[in-house]
mmCIF file of the N, C-alpha and C atoms, coordinates in Angstrom:
data_MODEL
# 
_entry.id   MODEL 
# 
loop_
_atom_site.group_PDB 
_atom_site.id 
_atom_site.type_symbol 
_atom_site.label_atom_id 
_atom_site.label_alt_id 
_atom_site.label_comp_id 
_atom_site.label_asym_id 
_atom_site.label_entity_id 
_atom_site.label_seq_id 
_atom_site.pdbx_PDB_ins_code 
_atom_site.Cartn_x 
_atom_site.Cartn_y 
_atom_site.Cartn_z 
_atom_site.occupancy 
_atom_site.B_iso_or_equiv 
_atom_site.pdbx_formal_charge 
_atom_site.auth_seq_id 
_atom_site.auth_comp_id 
_atom_site.auth_asym_id 
_atom_site.auth_atom_id 
_atom_site.pdbx_PDB_model_num 
ATOM 1   N N  . MET A 1 1  ? 112.771 120.012 14.550 1.00 0.00 ? 1  MET A N  1 
ATOM 2   C CA . MET A 1 1  ? 111.416 120.399 14.614 1.00 0.00 ? 1  MET A CA 1 
ATOM 3   C C  . MET A 1 1  ? 110.730 119.783 16.038 1.00 0.00 ? 1  MET A C  1 
ATOM 4   N N  . LYS A 1 2  ? 110.014 120.573 16.665 1.00 0.00 ? 2  LYS A N  1 
ATOM 5   C CA . LYS A 1 2  ? 109.371 120.230 17.951 1.00 0.00 ? 2  LYS A CA 1 
ATOM 6   C C  . LYS A 1 2  ? 107.984 119.415 17.603 1.00 0.00 ? 2  LYS A C  1 
ATOM 7   N N  . ARG A 1 3  ? 107.649 118.746 18.335 1.00 0.00 ? 3  ARG A N  1 
ATOM 8   C CA . ARG A 1 3  ? 106.401 118.059 18.414 1.00 0.00 ? 3  ARG A CA 1 
ATOM 9   C C  . ARG A 1 3  ? 105.467 118.579 19.469 1.00 0.00 ? 3  ARG A C  1 
ATOM 10  N N  . ILE A 1 4  ? 104.460 119.153 19.317 1.00 0.00 ? 4  ILE A N  1 
ATOM 11  C CA . ILE A 1 4  ? 103.779 119.832 20.415 1.00 0.00 ? 4  ILE A CA 1 
ATOM 12  C C  . ILE A 1 4  ? 102.224 119.319 20.574 1.00 0.00 ? 4  ILE A C  1 
ATOM 13  N N  . VAL A 1 5  ? 101.910 119.341 21.864 1.00 0.00 ? 5  VAL A N  1 
ATOM 14  C CA . VAL A 1 5  ? 100.343 119.024 22.184 1.00 0.00 ? 5  VAL A CA 1 
ATOM 15  C C  . VAL A 1 5  ? 100.310 120.538 22.850 1.00 0.00 ? 5  VAL A C  1 
ATOM 16  N N  . PHE A 1 6  ? 99.326  121.240 22.042 1.00 0.00 ? 6  PHE A N  1 
ATOM 17  C CA . PHE A 1 6  ? 98.979  122.530 22.524 1.00 0.00 ? 6  PHE A CA 1 
ATOM 18  C C  . PHE A 1 6  ? 97.706  122.530 23.233 1.00 0.00 ? 6  PHE A C  1 
ATOM 19  N N  . ASP A 1 7  ? 97.838  123.154 24.503 1.00 0.00 ? 7  ASP A N  1 
ATOM 20  C CA . ASP A 1 7  ? 96.781  123.394 25.535 1.00 0.00 ? 7  ASP A CA 1 
ATOM 21  C C  . ASP A 1 7  ? 96.209  124.731 25.306 1.00 0.00 ? 7  ASP A C  1 
ATOM 22  N N  . PHE A 1 8  ? 94.936  124.915 25.292 1.00 0.00 ? 8  PHE A N  1 
ATOM 23  C CA . PHE A 1 8  ? 94.534  126.298 24.858 1.00 0.00 ? 8  PHE A CA 1 
ATOM 24  C C  . PHE A 1 8  ? 92.998  126.358 25.299 1.00 0.00 ? 8  PHE A C  1 
ATOM 25  N N  . ASP A 1 9  ? 92.520  127.866 25.421 1.00 0.00 ? 9  ASP A N  1 
ATOM 26  C CA . ASP A 1 9  ? 91.059  128.147 25.527 1.00 0.00 ? 9  ASP A CA 1 
ATOM 27  C C  . ASP A 1 9  ? 90.657  129.020 24.451 1.00 0.00 ? 9  ASP A C  1 
ATOM 28  N N  . ASN A 1 10 ? 90.736  128.212 23.226 1.00 0.00 ? 10 ASN A N  1 
ATOM 29  C CA . ASN A 1 10 ? 90.495  128.818 21.992 1.00 0.00 ? 10 ASN A CA 1 
ATOM 30  C C  . ASN A 1 10 ? 88.935  129.367 21.734 1.00 0.00 ? 10 ASN A C  1 
ATOM 31  N N  . THR A 1 11 ? 88.971  130.858 21.590 1.00 0.00 ? 11 THR A N  1 
ATOM 32  C CA . THR A 1 11 ? 87.564  131.180 21.275 1.00 0.00 ? 11 THR A CA 1 
ATOM 33  C C  . THR A 1 11 ? 87.500  132.106 20.187 1.00 0.00 ? 11 THR A C  1 
ATOM 34  N N  . MET A 1 12 ? 88.292  131.872 19.134 1.00 0.00 ? 12 MET A N  1 
ATOM 35  C CA . MET A 1 12 ? 88.372  132.552 17.949 1.00 0.00 ? 12 MET A CA 1 
ATOM 36  C C  . MET A 1 12 ? 87.106  132.084 17.323 1.00 0.00 ? 12 MET A C  1 
ATOM 37  N N  . GLY A 1 13 ? 86.333  133.330 16.792 1.00 0.00 ? 13 GLY A N  1 
ATOM 38  C CA . GLY A 1 13 ? 85.074  132.997 16.170 1.00 0.00 ? 13 GLY A CA 1 
ATOM 39  C C  . GLY A 1 13 ? 83.943  133.174 17.154 1.00 0.00 ? 13 GLY A C  1 
ATOM 40  N N  . VAL A 1 14 ? 84.106  133.221 18.335 1.00 0.00 ? 14 VAL A N  1 
ATOM 41  C CA . VAL A 1 14 ? 82.975  133.340 19.342 1.00 0.00 ? 14 VAL A CA 1 
ATOM 42  C C  . VAL A 1 14 ? 83.014  134.896 19.769 1.00 0.00 ? 14 VAL A C  1 
ATOM 43  N N  . ARG A 1 15 ? 81.671  135.295 19.468 1.00 0.00 ? 15 ARG A N  1 
ATOM 44  C CA . ARG A 1 15 ? 81.468  136.745 19.431 1.00 0.00 ? 15 ARG A CA 1 
ATOM 45  C C  . ARG A 1 15 ? 81.831  137.334 20.898 1.00 0.00 ? 15 ARG A C  1 
ATOM 46  N N  . GLY A 1 16 ? 82.551  138.368 20.807 1.00 0.00 ? 16 GLY A N  1 
ATOM 47  C CA . GLY A 1 16 ? 82.898  138.954 22.179 1.00 0.00 ? 16 GLY A CA 1 
ATOM 48  C C  . GLY A 1 16 ? 84.059  138.219 22.835 1.00 0.00 ? 16 GLY A C  1 
ATOM 49  N N  . ARG A 1 17 ? 84.782  137.353 22.409 1.00 0.00 ? 17 ARG A N  1 
ATOM 50  C CA . ARG A 1 17 ? 85.934  136.697 23.240 1.00 0.00 ? 17 ARG A CA 1 
ATOM 51  C C  . ARG A 1 17 ? 87.112  137.038 22.406 1.00 0.00 ? 17 ARG A C  1 
ATOM 52  N N  . ASP A 1 18 ? 88.162  136.579 23.171 1.00 0.00 ? 18 ASP A N  1 
ATOM 53  C CA . ASP A 1 18 ? 89.555  136.717 22.578 1.00 0.00 ? 18 ASP A CA 1 
ATOM 54  C C  . ASP A 1 18 ? 89.853  135.763 21.597 1.00 0.00 ? 18 ASP A C  1 
ATOM 55  N N  . ILE A 1 19 ? 90.787  136.182 20.740 1.00 0.00 ? 19 ILE A N  1 
ATOM 56  C CA . ILE A 1 19 ? 91.059  135.452 19.564 1.00 0.00 ? 19 ILE A CA 1 
ATOM 57  C C  . ILE A 1 19 ? 92.776  134.869 19.562 1.00 0.00 ? 19 ILE A C  1 
ATOM 58  N N  . ASP A 1 20 ? 93.410  135.459 20.684 1.00 0.00 ? 20 ASP A N  1 
ATOM 59  C CA . ASP A 1 20 ? 94.766  135.145 20.844 1.00 0.00 ? 20 ASP A CA 1 
ATOM 60  C C  . ASP A 1 20 ? 95.304  133.557 20.785 1.00 0.00 ? 20 ASP A C  1 
ATOM 61  N N  . ASP A 1 21 ? 94.433  132.608 21.383 1.00 0.00 ? 21 ASP A N  1 
ATOM 62  C CA . ASP A 1 21 ? 94.825  131.308 21.304 1.00 0.00 ? 21 ASP A CA 1 
ATOM 63  C C  . ASP A 1 21 ? 94.436  130.862 19.875 1.00 0.00 ? 21 ASP A C  1 
ATOM 64  N N  . GLY A 1 22 ? 93.617  131.237 19.291 1.00 0.00 ? 22 GLY A N  1 
ATOM 65  C CA . GLY A 1 22 ? 93.372  130.769 17.757 1.00 0.00 ? 22 GLY A CA 1 
ATOM 66  C C  . GLY A 1 22 ? 94.592  131.141 16.858 1.00 0.00 ? 22 GLY A C  1 
ATOM 67  N N  . LEU A 1 23 ? 94.933  132.357 17.062 1.00 0.00 ? 23 LEU A N  1 
ATOM 68  C CA . LEU A 1 23 ? 96.099  133.139 16.352 1.00 0.00 ? 23 LEU A CA 1 
ATOM 69  C C  . LEU A 1 23 ? 97.337  132.268 16.637 1.00 0.00 ? 23 LEU A C  1 
ATOM 70  N N  . ALA A 1 24 ? 97.646  132.014 17.840 1.00 0.00 ? 24 ALA A N  1 
ATOM 71  C CA . ALA A 1 24 ? 98.868  131.200 18.135 1.00 0.00 ? 24 ALA A CA 1 
ATOM 72  C C  . ALA A 1 24 ? 98.816  129.927 17.602 1.00 0.00 ? 24 ALA A C  1 
ATOM 73  N N  . LEU A 1 25 ? 97.719  129.265 17.417 1.00 0.00 ? 25 LEU A N  1 
ATOM 74  C CA . LEU A 1 25 ? 97.506  127.986 16.627 1.00 0.00 ? 25 LEU A CA 1 
ATOM 75  C C  . LEU A 1 25 ? 97.643  128.045 15.336 1.00 0.00 ? 25 LEU A C  1 
ATOM 76  N N  . LEU A 1 26 ? 97.270  129.274 14.673 1.00 0.00 ? 26 LEU A N  1 
ATOM 77  C CA . LEU A 1 26 ? 97.343  129.410 13.339 1.00 0.00 ? 26 LEU A CA 1 
ATOM 78  C C  . LEU A 1 26 ? 99.003  129.661 12.939 1.00 0.00 ? 26 LEU A C  1 
ATOM 79  N N  . TYR A 1 27 ? 99.529  130.557 13.976 1.00 0.00 ? 27 TYR A N  1 
ATOM 80  C CA . TYR A 1 27 ? 100.912 130.466 13.893 1.00 0.00 ? 27 TYR A CA 1 
ATOM 81  C C  . TYR A 1 27 ? 101.651 129.249 13.521 1.00 0.00 ? 27 TYR A C  1 
ATOM 82  N N  . LEU A 1 28 ? 101.444 128.273 14.387 1.00 0.00 ? 28 LEU A N  1 
ATOM 83  C CA . LEU A 1 28 ? 102.040 127.008 14.562 1.00 0.00 ? 28 LEU A CA 1 
ATOM 84  C C  . LEU A 1 28 ? 101.748 126.173 13.265 1.00 0.00 ? 28 LEU A C  1 
ATOM 85  N N  . ILE A 1 29 ? 100.449 126.340 12.898 1.00 0.00 ? 29 ILE A N  1 
ATOM 86  C CA . ILE A 1 29 ? 100.038 125.566 11.608 1.00 0.00 ? 29 ILE A CA 1 
ATOM 87  C C  . ILE A 1 29 ? 100.858 126.050 10.474 1.00 0.00 ? 29 ILE A C  1 
ATOM 88  N N  . GLY A 1 30 ? 101.013 127.260 10.518 1.00 0.00 ? 30 GLY A N  1 
ATOM 89  C CA . GLY A 1 30 ? 101.668 128.037 9.316  1.00 0.00 ? 30 GLY A CA 1 
ATOM 90  C C  . GLY A 1 30 ? 103.075 128.008 9.247  1.00 0.00 ? 30 GLY A C  1 
ATOM 91  N N  . ASN A 1 31 ? 103.734 127.292 10.211 1.00 0.00 ? 31 ASN A N  1 
ATOM 92  C CA . ASN A 1 31 ? 105.158 127.215 10.378 1.00 0.00 ? 31 ASN A CA 1 
ATOM 93  C C  . ASN A 1 31 ? 105.675 125.750 10.526 1.00 0.00 ? 31 ASN A C  1 
ATOM 94  N N  . PRO A 1 32 ? 105.430 125.060 9.653  1.00 0.00 ? 32 PRO A N  1 
ATOM 95  C CA . PRO A 1 32 ? 105.709 123.500 9.808  1.00 0.00 ? 32 PRO A CA 1 
ATOM 96  C C  . PRO A 1 32 ? 107.165 123.213 10.038 1.00 0.00 ? 32 PRO A C  1 
ATOM 97  N N  . GLU A 1 33 ? 108.013 124.241 9.610  1.00 0.00 ? 33 GLU A N  1 
ATOM 98  C CA . GLU A 1 33 ? 109.519 124.027 10.149 1.00 0.00 ? 33 GLU A CA 1 
ATOM 99  C C  . GLU A 1 33 ? 109.917 124.180 11.597 1.00 0.00 ? 33 GLU A C  1 
ATOM 100 N N  . LEU A 1 34 ? 108.948 124.994 12.204 1.00 0.00 ? 34 LEU A N  1 
ATOM 101 C CA . LEU A 1 34 ? 109.022 125.196 13.716 1.00 0.00 ? 34 LEU A CA 1 
ATOM 102 C C  . LEU A 1 34 ? 108.577 124.159 14.465 1.00 0.00 ? 34 LEU A C  1 
ATOM 103 N N  . ALA A 1 35 ? 107.315 123.705 14.193 1.00 0.00 ? 35 ALA A N  1 
ATOM 104 C CA . ALA A 1 35 ? 106.846 122.586 14.966 1.00 0.00 ? 35 ALA A CA 1 
ATOM 105 C C  . ALA A 1 35 ? 105.760 121.839 14.176 1.00 0.00 ? 35 ALA A C  1 
ATOM 106 N N  . GLU A 1 36 ? 105.434 120.611 14.730 1.00 0.00 ? 36 GLU A N  1 
ATOM 107 C CA . GLU A 1 36 ? 104.388 119.768 14.308 1.00 0.00 ? 36 GLU A CA 1 
ATOM 108 C C  . GLU A 1 36 ? 103.363 119.871 15.442 1.00 0.00 ? 36 GLU A C  1 
ATOM 109 N N  . VAL A 1 37 ? 102.005 119.934 15.296 1.00 0.00 ? 37 VAL A N  1 
ATOM 110 C CA . VAL A 1 37 ? 101.049 120.016 16.324 1.00 0.00 ? 37 VAL A CA 1 
ATOM 111 C C  . VAL A 1 37 ? 100.348 118.447 16.224 1.00 0.00 ? 37 VAL A C  1 
ATOM 112 N N  . GLU A 1 38 ? 100.811 117.697 17.229 1.00 0.00 ? 38 GLU A N  1 
ATOM 113 C CA . GLU A 1 38 ? 100.229 116.457 17.316 1.00 0.00 ? 38 GLU A CA 1 
ATOM 114 C C  . GLU A 1 38 ? 98.860  116.312 17.793 1.00 0.00 ? 38 GLU A C  1 
ATOM 115 N N  . ALA A 1 39 ? 98.438  117.276 18.631 1.00 0.00 ? 39 ALA A N  1 
ATOM 116 C CA . ALA A 1 39 ? 97.033  117.166 19.344 1.00 0.00 ? 39 ALA A CA 1 
ATOM 117 C C  . ALA A 1 39 ? 96.854  118.598 19.981 1.00 0.00 ? 39 ALA A C  1 
ATOM 118 N N  . VAL A 1 40 ? 95.591  118.766 20.433 1.00 0.00 ? 40 VAL A N  1 
ATOM 119 C CA . VAL A 1 40 ? 95.303  119.935 21.200 1.00 0.00 ? 40 VAL A CA 1 
ATOM 120 C C  . VAL A 1 40 ? 94.391  119.557 22.223 1.00 0.00 ? 40 VAL A C  1 
ATOM 121 N N  . CYS A 1 41 ? 94.455  120.328 23.434 1.00 0.00 ? 41 CYS A N  1 
ATOM 122 C CA . CYS A 1 41 ? 93.791  120.003 24.499 1.00 0.00 ? 41 CYS A CA 1 
ATOM 123 C C  . CYS A 1 41 ? 92.892  121.262 24.740 1.00 0.00 ? 41 CYS A C  1 
ATOM 124 N N  . THR A 1 42 ? 91.726  121.138 24.973 1.00 0.00 ? 42 THR A N  1 
ATOM 125 C CA . THR A 1 42 ? 90.890  122.633 25.158 1.00 0.00 ? 42 THR A CA 1 
ATOM 126 C C  . THR A 1 42 ? 90.472  122.589 26.411 1.00 0.00 ? 42 THR A C  1 
ATOM 127 N N  . THR A 1 43 ? 90.375  123.618 27.101 1.00 0.00 ? 43 THR A N  1 
ATOM 128 C CA . THR A 1 43 ? 90.231  123.868 28.443 1.00 0.00 ? 43 THR A CA 1 
ATOM 129 C C  . THR A 1 43 ? 89.320  125.386 28.589 1.00 0.00 ? 43 THR A C  1 
ATOM 130 N N  . TYR A 1 44 ? 88.949  125.543 29.661 1.00 0.00 ? 44 TYR A N  1 
ATOM 131 C CA . TYR A 1 44 ? 88.218  126.761 30.189 1.00 0.00 ? 44 TYR A CA 1 
ATOM 132 C C  . TYR A 1 44 ? 89.081  127.906 30.234 1.00 0.00 ? 44 TYR A C  1 
ATOM 133 N N  . GLY A 1 45 ? 88.861  129.131 30.192 1.00 0.00 ? 45 GLY A N  1 
ATOM 134 C CA . GLY A 1 45 ? 89.544  130.471 30.463 1.00 0.00 ? 45 GLY A CA 1 
ATOM 135 C C  . GLY A 1 45 ? 88.764  131.561 29.625 1.00 0.00 ? 45 GLY A C  1 
ATOM 136 N N  . ASN A 1 46 ? 88.818  131.629 28.397 1.00 0.00 ? 46 ASN A N  1 
ATOM 137 C CA . ASN A 1 46 ? 88.104  132.774 27.678 1.00 0.00 ? 46 ASN A CA 1 
ATOM 138 C C  . ASN A 1 46 ? 86.673  132.269 27.607 1.00 0.00 ? 46 ASN A C  1 
ATOM 139 N N  . ALA A 1 47 ? 86.170  131.192 27.740 1.00 0.00 ? 47 ALA A N  1 
ATOM 140 C CA . ALA A 1 47 ? 84.786  130.789 27.907 1.00 0.00 ? 47 ALA A CA 1 
ATOM 141 C C  . ALA A 1 47 ? 84.774  129.365 28.534 1.00 0.00 ? 47 ALA A C  1 
ATOM 142 N N  . THR A 1 48 ? 83.646  128.640 28.794 1.00 0.00 ? 48 THR A N  1 
ATOM 143 C CA . THR A 1 48 ? 83.589  127.393 29.400 1.00 0.00 ? 48 THR A CA 1 
ATOM 144 C C  . THR A 1 48 ? 83.993  126.247 28.546 1.00 0.00 ? 48 THR A C  1 
ATOM 145 N N  . CYS A 1 49 ? 84.740  125.234 29.045 1.00 0.00 ? 49 CYS A N  1 
ATOM 146 C CA . CYS A 1 49 ? 85.189  124.071 28.243 1.00 0.00 ? 49 CYS A CA 1 
ATOM 147 C C  . CYS A 1 49 ? 84.261  123.693 27.145 1.00 0.00 ? 49 CYS A C  1 
ATOM 148 N N  . ASP A 1 50 ? 82.868  123.655 27.498 1.00 0.00 ? 50 ASP A N  1 
ATOM 149 C CA . ASP A 1 50 ? 82.199  123.037 26.181 1.00 0.00 ? 50 ASP A CA 1 
ATOM 150 C C  . ASP A 1 50 ? 82.344  123.991 25.317 1.00 0.00 ? 50 ASP A C  1 
ATOM 151 N N  . ILE A 1 51 ? 81.941  125.269 25.489 1.00 0.00 ? 51 ILE A N  1 
ATOM 152 C CA . ILE A 1 51 ? 82.309  126.235 24.252 1.00 0.00 ? 51 ILE A CA 1 
ATOM 153 C C  . ILE A 1 51 ? 83.466  126.447 23.597 1.00 0.00 ? 51 ILE A C  1 
ATOM 154 N N  . VAL A 1 52 ? 84.666  126.130 24.385 1.00 0.00 ? 52 VAL A N  1 
ATOM 155 C CA . VAL A 1 52 ? 85.927  126.431 23.888 1.00 0.00 ? 52 VAL A CA 1 
ATOM 156 C C  . VAL A 1 52 ? 86.052  125.078 22.917 1.00 0.00 ? 52 VAL A C  1 
ATOM 157 N N  . HIS A 1 53 ? 85.491  123.802 23.305 1.00 0.00 ? 53 HIS A N  1 
ATOM 158 C CA . HIS A 1 53 ? 85.770  122.628 22.840 1.00 0.00 ? 53 HIS A CA 1 
ATOM 159 C C  . HIS A 1 53 ? 85.080  122.444 21.496 1.00 0.00 ? 53 HIS A C  1 
ATOM 160 N N  . GLU A 1 54 ? 83.795  122.970 21.394 1.00 0.00 ? 54 GLU A N  1 
ATOM 161 C CA . GLU A 1 54 ? 82.877  122.785 20.403 1.00 0.00 ? 54 GLU A CA 1 
ATOM 162 C C  . GLU A 1 54 ? 83.515  123.812 19.442 1.00 0.00 ? 54 GLU A C  1 
ATOM 163 N N  . ASN A 1 55 ? 83.795  125.070 19.789 1.00 0.00 ? 55 ASN A N  1 
ATOM 164 C CA . ASN A 1 55 ? 84.372  125.963 18.878 1.00 0.00 ? 55 ASN A CA 1 
ATOM 165 C C  . ASN A 1 55 ? 85.652  125.478 18.111 1.00 0.00 ? 55 ASN A C  1 
ATOM 166 N N  . THR A 1 56 ? 86.453  124.965 19.022 1.00 0.00 ? 56 THR A N  1 
ATOM 167 C CA . THR A 1 56 ? 87.799  124.284 18.249 1.00 0.00 ? 56 THR A CA 1 
ATOM 168 C C  . THR A 1 56 ? 87.191  123.251 17.220 1.00 0.00 ? 56 THR A C  1 
ATOM 169 N N  . LEU A 1 57 ? 86.537  122.365 17.732 1.00 0.00 ? 57 LEU A N  1 
ATOM 170 C CA . LEU A 1 57 ? 86.039  121.441 16.666 1.00 0.00 ? 57 LEU A CA 1 
ATOM 171 C C  . LEU A 1 57 ? 85.502  122.023 15.377 1.00 0.00 ? 57 LEU A C  1 
ATOM 172 N N  . ARG A 1 58 ? 84.671  122.929 15.497 1.00 0.00 ? 58 ARG A N  1 
ATOM 173 C CA . ARG A 1 58 ? 84.137  123.730 14.301 1.00 0.00 ? 58 ARG A CA 1 
ATOM 174 C C  . ARG A 1 58 ? 85.311  124.421 13.489 1.00 0.00 ? 58 ARG A C  1 
ATOM 175 N N  . LEU A 1 59 ? 85.875  125.095 14.125 1.00 0.00 ? 59 LEU A N  1 
ATOM 176 C CA . LEU A 1 59 ? 87.089  125.705 13.370 1.00 0.00 ? 59 LEU A CA 1 
ATOM 177 C C  . LEU A 1 59 ? 87.947  124.516 12.699 1.00 0.00 ? 59 LEU A C  1 
ATOM 178 N N  . PHE A 1 60 ? 88.387  123.415 13.242 1.00 0.00 ? 60 PHE A N  1 
ATOM 179 C CA . PHE A 1 60 ? 89.075  122.330 12.848 1.00 0.00 ? 60 PHE A CA 1 
ATOM 180 C C  . PHE A 1 60 ? 88.473  121.887 11.384 1.00 0.00 ? 60 PHE A C  1 
ATOM 181 N N  . LYS A 1 61 ? 87.189  121.807 11.545 1.00 0.00 ? 61 LYS A N  1 
ATOM 182 C CA . LYS A 1 61 ? 86.419  121.287 10.402 1.00 0.00 ? 61 LYS A CA 1 
ATOM 183 C C  . LYS A 1 61 ? 86.463  122.253 9.232  1.00 0.00 ? 61 LYS A C  1 
ATOM 184 N N  . GLU A 1 62 ? 86.263  123.514 9.579  1.00 0.00 ? 62 GLU A N  1 
ATOM 185 C CA . GLU A 1 62 ? 86.468  124.590 8.554  1.00 0.00 ? 62 GLU A CA 1 
ATOM 186 C C  . GLU A 1 62 ? 87.513  124.906 7.791  1.00 0.00 ? 62 GLU A C  1 
ATOM 187 N N  . TRP A 1 63 ? 88.803  124.575 8.850  1.00 0.00 ? 63 TRP A N  1 
ATOM 188 C CA . TRP A 1 63 ? 90.246  124.741 8.167  1.00 0.00 ? 63 TRP A CA 1 
ATOM 189 C C  . TRP A 1 63 ? 90.750  123.429 7.720  1.00 0.00 ? 63 TRP A C  1 
ATOM 190 N N  . HIS A 1 64 ? 90.081  122.317 7.781  1.00 0.00 ? 64 HIS A N  1 
ATOM 191 C CA . HIS A 1 64 ? 90.513  121.037 7.386  1.00 0.00 ? 64 HIS A CA 1 
ATOM 192 C C  . HIS A 1 64 ? 91.957  120.730 7.916  1.00 0.00 ? 64 HIS A C  1 
ATOM 193 N N  . PHE A 1 65 ? 91.787  120.881 9.285  1.00 0.00 ? 65 PHE A N  1 
ATOM 194 C CA . PHE A 1 65 ? 93.107  120.621 10.143 1.00 0.00 ? 65 PHE A CA 1 
ATOM 195 C C  . PHE A 1 65 ? 92.544  119.459 10.943 1.00 0.00 ? 65 PHE A C  1 
ATOM 196 N N  . ASP A 1 66 ? 93.349  118.181 10.742 1.00 0.00 ? 66 ASP A N  1 
ATOM 197 C CA . ASP A 1 66 ? 93.111  116.989 10.967 1.00 0.00 ? 66 ASP A CA 1 
ATOM 198 C C  . ASP A 1 66 ? 94.106  116.692 12.134 1.00 0.00 ? 66 ASP A C  1 
ATOM 199 N N  . VAL A 1 67 ? 93.901  117.056 13.430 1.00 0.00 ? 67 VAL A N  1 
ATOM 200 C CA . VAL A 1 67 ? 94.515  116.609 14.705 1.00 0.00 ? 67 VAL A CA 1 
ATOM 201 C C  . VAL A 1 67 ? 93.451  116.300 15.582 1.00 0.00 ? 67 VAL A C  1 
ATOM 202 N N  . PRO A 1 68 ? 93.834  115.229 16.528 1.00 0.00 ? 68 PRO A N  1 
ATOM 203 C CA . PRO A 1 68 ? 93.052  114.988 17.869 1.00 0.00 ? 68 PRO A CA 1 
ATOM 204 C C  . PRO A 1 68 ? 92.904  116.170 18.650 1.00 0.00 ? 68 PRO A C  1 
ATOM 205 N N  . ALA A 1 69 ? 91.415  116.572 19.069 1.00 0.00 ? 69 ALA A N  1 
ATOM 206 C CA . ALA A 1 69 ? 91.359  117.462 19.920 1.00 0.00 ? 69 ALA A CA 1 
ATOM 207 C C  . ALA A 1 69 ? 90.613  116.825 21.368 1.00 0.00 ? 69 ALA A C  1 
ATOM 208 N N  . TYR A 1 70 ? 91.277  117.050 22.192 1.00 0.00 ? 70 TYR A N  1 
ATOM 209 C CA . TYR A 1 70 ? 90.731  116.533 23.673 1.00 0.00 ? 70 TYR A CA 1 
ATOM 210 C C  . TYR A 1 70 ? 90.190  117.538 24.548 1.00 0.00 ? 70 TYR A C  1 
ATOM 211 N N  . ARG A 1 71 ? 89.053  117.322 25.206 1.00 0.00 ? 71 ARG A N  1 
ATOM 212 C CA . ARG A 1 71 ? 88.475  118.306 25.858 1.00 0.00 ? 71 ARG A CA 1 
ATOM 213 C C  . ARG A 1 71 ? 89.109  118.104 27.438 1.00 0.00 ? 71 ARG A C  1 
ATOM 214 N N  . GLY A 1 72 ? 89.354  119.333 28.119 1.00 0.00 ? 72 GLY A N  1 
ATOM 215 C CA . GLY A 1 72 ? 90.019  119.388 29.491 1.00 0.00 ? 72 GLY A CA 1 
ATOM 216 C C  . GLY A 1 72 ? 91.478  119.384 29.369 1.00 0.00 ? 72 GLY A C  1 
# 
């Protein structure tokens, strides 16, 4: 199993934005034999860094996903 720090610009749930990074994270979470997500880093791309980070924290709370999320 690989230990992963996932760097992404997650905008899953933000109106009019891409969901691909959120889907990739769900794939990793759903396959614990493949990888263990140690932490995530949020960055700009699909939206500003602030939007991406706050959105990621909101989703983690809704999903009860307890890993550190670092901005930038």
